[in-house]
Amino acid sequence: MIEIKNLHHHYPDGTYALRGIDLTISKGELFLICGPNGSGKTTLLRIIAGLIRPSKGYININGFSPDSMIFRRMVGVIFQDPDAQIIGETVREDISFGPENMGLKKREIEERVDRAIARMGLKGLEEKPCYLLSGGEKRRLAIAGVMAMNPEVLLFDEPFSHLDYPGISELLKYLIQLHKEGHTILITTHDIEKIITHVDRIAVLKDGEIKASGPPEEDLLKALPSFGVRPPCYIILKGRKISWLD
């Protein structure tokens, strides 16, 4: 579904963020991109989202390039800080913003908003001011706003940051449900133990390069410290795979 070939990106000051990235991600995969801070994870995610152009290389989703409006409508991104993408005064107003800007009819907008509210567990909060929401509720609101635009691909940048244990567990349940519904999901994080038992494949990014990739099997996970990534707890527990939902 997503093809990335020989992708490079450098910033105006000459700093290289990505060097020769090659990735193929299949439809319906839950794909983890991990790496230490400054490894290029967020830059790669923003390129996949079509928010910035690579300096060199090729990317398409279902054969469409980032210049295509179809490409942009296929992808939804949830940023690390949900406050950065919450713009409505109330929950309902915020979720309505995307569909309204797509030029949809009022009835379809209402149906999409109601569906997103139900799916993300926000019923009863429709008229609540966004600034009064908890951290977990804001994260779910950010996802609901993206879901109302009906994208096929969901991109999450450090989705578990600044959440307590109940918030992480709550968000994880919704991520797993979205995966079961057939969405292609990419998650970037340096703290992988919260999601590792549920992913299909991993790519390890360091210094702007993919250092390793494949299924989350023991040999790959044991090598993570050499790339600056802490291995998940279940490696320490003699192979027992512990989910944060257990």
Short mmCIF file of C-alpha atoms in Angstrom, two decimals:
data_model
loop_
_atom_site.label_atom_id
_atom_site.label_comp_id
_atom_site.label_asym_id
_atom_site.label_seq_id
_atom_site.Cartn_x
_atom_site.Cartn_y
_atom_site.Cartn_z
CA MET A 1 0.00 0.00 0.00
CA ILE A 2 2.82 2.42 0.91
CA GLU A 3 6.00 2.44 -1.16
CA ILE A 4 9.06 4.45 -0.17
CA LYS A 5 12.24 4.28 -2.22
CA ASN A 6 15.62 5.95 -1.65
CA LEU A 7 14.08 8.71 0.46
CA HIS A 8 16.38 11.50 1.64
CA HIS A 9 15.62 14.67 3.53
CA HIS A 10 17.80 17.50 4.73
CA TYR A 11 16.86 20.80 6.33
CA PRO A 12 17.90 24.27 5.09
CA ASP A 13 20.81 24.40 7.55
CA GLY A 14 22.23 21.26 5.92
CA THR A 15 21.23 18.84 8.67
CA TYR A 16 20.39 15.41 7.24
CA ALA A 17 17.27 13.88 8.80
CA LEU A 18 16.81 10.87 6.48
CA ARG A 19 19.26 8.93 4.32
CA GLY A 20 18.15 6.41 1.71
CA ILE A 21 14.96 5.10 3.33
CA ASP A 22 13.37 2.08 1.60
CA LEU A 23 10.09 0.75 2.99
CA THR A 24 7.08 -1.18 1.75
CA ILE A 25 4.06 -1.31 4.06
CA SER A 26 1.12 -3.55 3.23
CA LYS A 27 -2.55 -2.69 3.54
CA GLY A 28 -3.86 -3.41 7.03
CA GLU A 29 -0.46 -3.63 8.73
CA LEU A 30 0.26 -2.26 12.18
CA PHE A 31 3.79 -1.02 11.58
CA LEU A 32 6.12 0.33 14.25
CA ILE A 33 8.92 2.78 13.50
CA CYS A 34 11.18 3.02 16.53
CA GLY A 35 14.43 4.75 17.31
CA PRO A 36 16.07 7.16 19.74
CA ASN A 37 15.23 10.85 19.84
CA GLY A 38 16.58 12.65 16.78
CA SER A 39 16.64 9.51 14.64
CA GLY A 40 14.30 10.97 11.99
CA LYS A 41 11.04 9.28 13.00
CA THR A 42 8.86 12.40 13.01
CA THR A 43 10.37 13.68 9.76
CA LEU A 44 9.59 10.36 8.06
CA LEU A 45 6.04 10.42 9.39
CA ARG A 46 5.49 13.97 8.14
CA ILE A 47 6.73 13.00 4.68
CA ILE A 48 4.37 10.00 4.60
CA ALA A 49 1.56 12.34 5.64
CA GLY A 50 2.40 14.68 2.75
CA LEU A 51 3.15 17.57 5.14
CA ILE A 52 6.70 18.08 3.89
CA ARG A 53 8.44 17.13 0.66
CA PRO A 54 11.51 14.90 0.69
CA SER A 55 14.74 16.31 -0.68
CA LYS A 56 15.10 13.22 -2.83
CA GLY A 57 13.32 9.94 -3.39
CA TYR A 58 9.93 8.47 -4.11
CA ILE A 59 6.79 7.82 -2.09
CA ASN A 60 3.29 6.74 -3.07
CA ILE A 61 0.20 5.33 -1.44
CA ASN A 62 -1.90 3.02 -3.60
CA GLY A 63 -0.09 4.47 -6.61
CA PHE A 64 -0.85 8.11 -5.77
CA SER A 65 1.87 10.69 -5.12
CA PRO A 66 1.80 13.33 -2.36
CA ASP A 67 0.77 15.94 -4.96
CA SER A 68 -2.56 14.15 -5.39
CA MET A 69 -5.62 15.19 -3.41
CA ILE A 70 -6.53 11.49 -3.21
CA PHE A 71 -3.21 10.82 -1.43
CA ARG A 72 -3.94 13.52 1.15
CA ARG A 73 -7.43 12.21 1.84
CA MET A 74 -6.14 8.68 2.35
CA VAL A 75 -3.86 9.71 5.22
CA GLY A 76 -4.65 10.99 8.70
CA VAL A 77 -1.96 12.02 11.20
CA ILE A 78 -2.22 12.30 14.97
CA PHE A 79 0.57 14.44 16.39
CA GLN A 80 2.48 13.89 19.62
CA ASP A 81 0.79 16.89 21.25
CA PRO A 82 -3.01 16.66 20.72
CA ASP A 83 -3.42 20.33 21.65
CA ALA A 84 -1.58 21.14 18.40
CA GLN A 85 -4.49 19.83 16.32
CA ILE A 86 -7.50 20.60 18.52
CA ILE A 87 -9.04 23.83 17.24
CA GLY A 88 -12.75 23.65 18.08
CA GLU A 89 -14.27 25.04 21.25
CA THR A 90 -16.21 21.86 21.98
CA VAL A 91 -15.70 18.20 21.18
CA ARG A 92 -18.38 18.20 18.47
CA GLU A 93 -17.10 21.42 16.87
CA ASP A 94 -13.57 20.07 16.72
CA ILE A 95 -14.53 16.76 15.11
CA SER A 96 -16.73 18.59 12.60
CA PHE A 97 -13.90 20.81 11.36
CA GLY A 98 -12.29 18.28 8.97
CA PRO A 99 -15.47 17.03 7.28
CA GLU A 100 -16.73 20.62 6.90
CA ASN A 101 -13.53 21.59 5.10
CA MET A 102 -13.97 18.61 2.78
CA GLY A 103 -17.16 20.28 1.54
CA LEU A 104 -19.44 17.45 2.59
CA LYS A 105 -23.19 17.86 2.97
CA LYS A 106 -24.53 18.64 6.43
CA ARG A 107 -26.17 15.25 6.91
CA GLU A 108 -23.01 13.34 6.02
CA ILE A 109 -20.96 15.58 8.32
CA GLU A 110 -23.32 14.83 11.20
CA GLU A 111 -23.20 11.10 10.49
CA ARG A 112 -19.41 11.06 10.36
CA VAL A 113 -19.10 13.08 13.55
CA ASP A 114 -21.58 10.90 15.44
CA ARG A 115 -19.79 7.76 14.24
CA ALA A 116 -16.38 9.10 15.31
CA ILE A 117 -17.74 10.12 18.72
CA ALA A 118 -19.15 6.64 19.28
CA ARG A 119 -16.04 4.81 18.07
CA MET A 120 -13.67 6.82 20.26
CA GLY A 121 -15.78 6.61 23.41
CA LEU A 122 -16.66 10.31 23.54
CA LYS A 123 -20.42 10.02 23.98
CA GLY A 124 -21.64 12.38 26.68
CA LEU A 125 -18.73 14.77 26.03
CA GLU A 126 -20.04 16.28 22.78
CA GLU A 127 -20.58 19.79 24.21
CA LYS A 128 -17.71 19.75 26.67
CA PRO A 129 -15.08 22.49 26.14
CA CYS A 130 -11.92 20.92 24.76
CA TYR A 131 -9.67 22.63 27.31
CA LEU A 132 -11.47 20.76 30.12
CA LEU A 133 -10.69 17.31 28.68
CA SER A 134 -8.14 15.00 30.28
CA GLY A 135 -4.98 14.04 28.44
CA GLY A 136 -6.47 10.71 27.36
CA GLU A 137 -9.70 12.36 26.23
CA LYS A 138 -7.76 14.90 24.17
CA ARG A 139 -5.84 12.10 22.48
CA ARG A 140 -9.10 10.31 21.64
CA LEU A 141 -10.56 13.58 20.37
CA ALA A 142 -7.59 14.08 18.06
CA ILE A 143 -8.10 10.56 16.69
CA ALA A 144 -11.86 11.13 16.31
CA GLY A 145 -11.20 14.30 14.31
CA VAL A 146 -9.03 12.32 11.93
CA MET A 147 -11.43 9.36 11.79
CA ALA A 148 -14.29 11.66 10.75
CA MET A 149 -12.34 12.30 7.55
CA ASN A 150 -12.36 8.54 6.84
CA PRO A 151 -8.68 7.94 6.02
CA GLU A 152 -7.30 4.51 5.13
CA VAL A 153 -3.90 5.16 6.71
CA LEU A 154 -3.44 6.42 10.28
CA LEU A 155 -0.11 7.86 11.43
CA PHE A 156 0.63 8.24 15.15
CA ASP A 157 3.64 10.21 16.37
CA GLU A 158 4.60 9.16 19.92
CA PRO A 159 0.95 8.46 20.84
CA PHE A 160 1.65 7.38 24.43
CA SER A 161 3.65 10.40 25.55
CA HIS A 162 2.33 12.38 28.54
CA LEU A 163 -0.33 9.75 29.33
CA ASP A 164 -0.71 7.92 32.63
CA TYR A 165 -1.30 4.17 32.83
CA PRO A 166 -5.11 4.32 32.47
CA GLY A 167 -4.74 6.71 29.51
CA ILE A 168 -2.21 4.44 27.80
CA SER A 169 -4.40 1.35 28.29
CA GLU A 170 -7.45 3.20 27.01
CA LEU A 171 -5.65 4.45 23.90
CA LEU A 172 -4.13 1.04 23.22
CA LYS A 173 -7.59 -0.56 23.15
CA TYR A 174 -8.71 1.89 20.47
CA LEU A 175 -5.54 1.38 18.40
CA ILE A 176 -6.06 -2.38 18.42
CA GLN A 177 -9.70 -1.94 17.43
CA LEU A 178 -8.76 0.35 14.52
CA HIS A 179 -6.25 -2.27 13.36
CA LYS A 180 -8.90 -5.01 13.52
CA GLU A 181 -11.18 -2.83 11.39
CA GLY A 182 -8.57 -2.94 8.61
CA HIS A 183 -6.82 0.41 8.90
CA THR A 184 -3.15 0.60 8.00
CA ILE A 185 -1.47 2.07 11.08
CA LEU A 186 2.05 3.47 11.47
CA ILE A 187 3.30 4.34 14.93
CA THR A 188 6.55 6.11 15.75
CA THR A 189 7.95 5.78 19.25
CA HIS A 190 11.18 5.21 21.16
CA ASP A 191 9.27 3.44 23.95
CA ILE A 192 8.10 0.26 22.27
CA GLU A 193 6.95 -1.96 25.12
CA LYS A 194 3.48 -0.40 25.16
CA ILE A 195 2.66 -1.58 21.62
CA ILE A 196 5.19 -4.29 20.74
CA THR A 197 2.95 -7.32 21.34
CA HIS A 198 0.41 -6.02 18.82
CA VAL A 199 2.56 -4.92 15.85
CA ASP A 200 3.09 -6.85 12.63
CA ARG A 201 6.52 -5.46 11.74
CA ILE A 202 9.19 -3.07 13.03
CA ALA A 203 11.68 -0.73 11.39
CA VAL A 204 14.51 0.60 13.55
CA LEU A 205 15.64 4.10 12.63
CA LYS A 206 18.90 5.67 13.77
CA ASP A 207 20.80 8.65 12.38
CA GLY A 208 18.24 8.88 9.59
CA GLU A 209 18.82 5.32 8.35
CA ILE A 210 16.93 2.04 8.75
CA LYS A 211 19.29 -0.17 10.71
CA ALA A 212 17.03 -3.22 11.02
CA SER A 213 13.52 -4.31 10.08
CA GLY A 214 11.23 -7.32 10.27
CA PRO A 215 8.69 -9.06 12.49
CA PRO A 216 9.01 -8.42 16.25
CA GLU A 217 10.97 -11.59 16.89
CA GLU A 218 13.44 -12.18 19.70
CA ASP A 219 16.69 -11.74 17.74
CA LEU A 220 15.62 -8.32 16.44
CA LEU A 221 14.33 -7.18 19.83
CA LYS A 222 17.53 -8.24 21.62
CA ALA A 223 19.53 -6.10 19.18
CA LEU A 224 17.57 -2.93 19.98
CA PRO A 225 19.95 -1.57 22.66
CA SER A 226 22.72 -1.33 20.07
CA PHE A 227 20.48 1.15 18.20
CA GLY A 228 19.65 3.21 21.29
CA VAL A 229 16.22 1.64 21.91
CA ARG A 230 15.25 -0.03 25.18
CA PRO A 231 13.98 -3.58 24.58
CA PRO A 232 10.48 -4.45 25.80
CA CYS A 233 10.04 -5.94 29.25
CA TYR A 234 8.99 -9.36 28.02
CA ILE A 235 12.53 -9.99 26.77
CA ILE A 236 13.64 -9.67 30.40
CA LEU A 237 10.81 -12.01 31.45
CA LYS A 238 12.24 -14.95 29.50
CA GLY A 239 10.18 -14.59 26.37
CA ARG A 240 6.76 -14.15 27.95
CA LYS A 241 4.91 -11.56 25.90
CA ILE A 242 3.27 -9.11 28.27
CA SER A 243 0.81 -6.62 26.83
CA TRP A 244 -0.06 -3.44 28.68
CA LEU A 245 -3.63 -4.70 28.52
CA ASP A 246 -2.85 -7.92 30.45
#
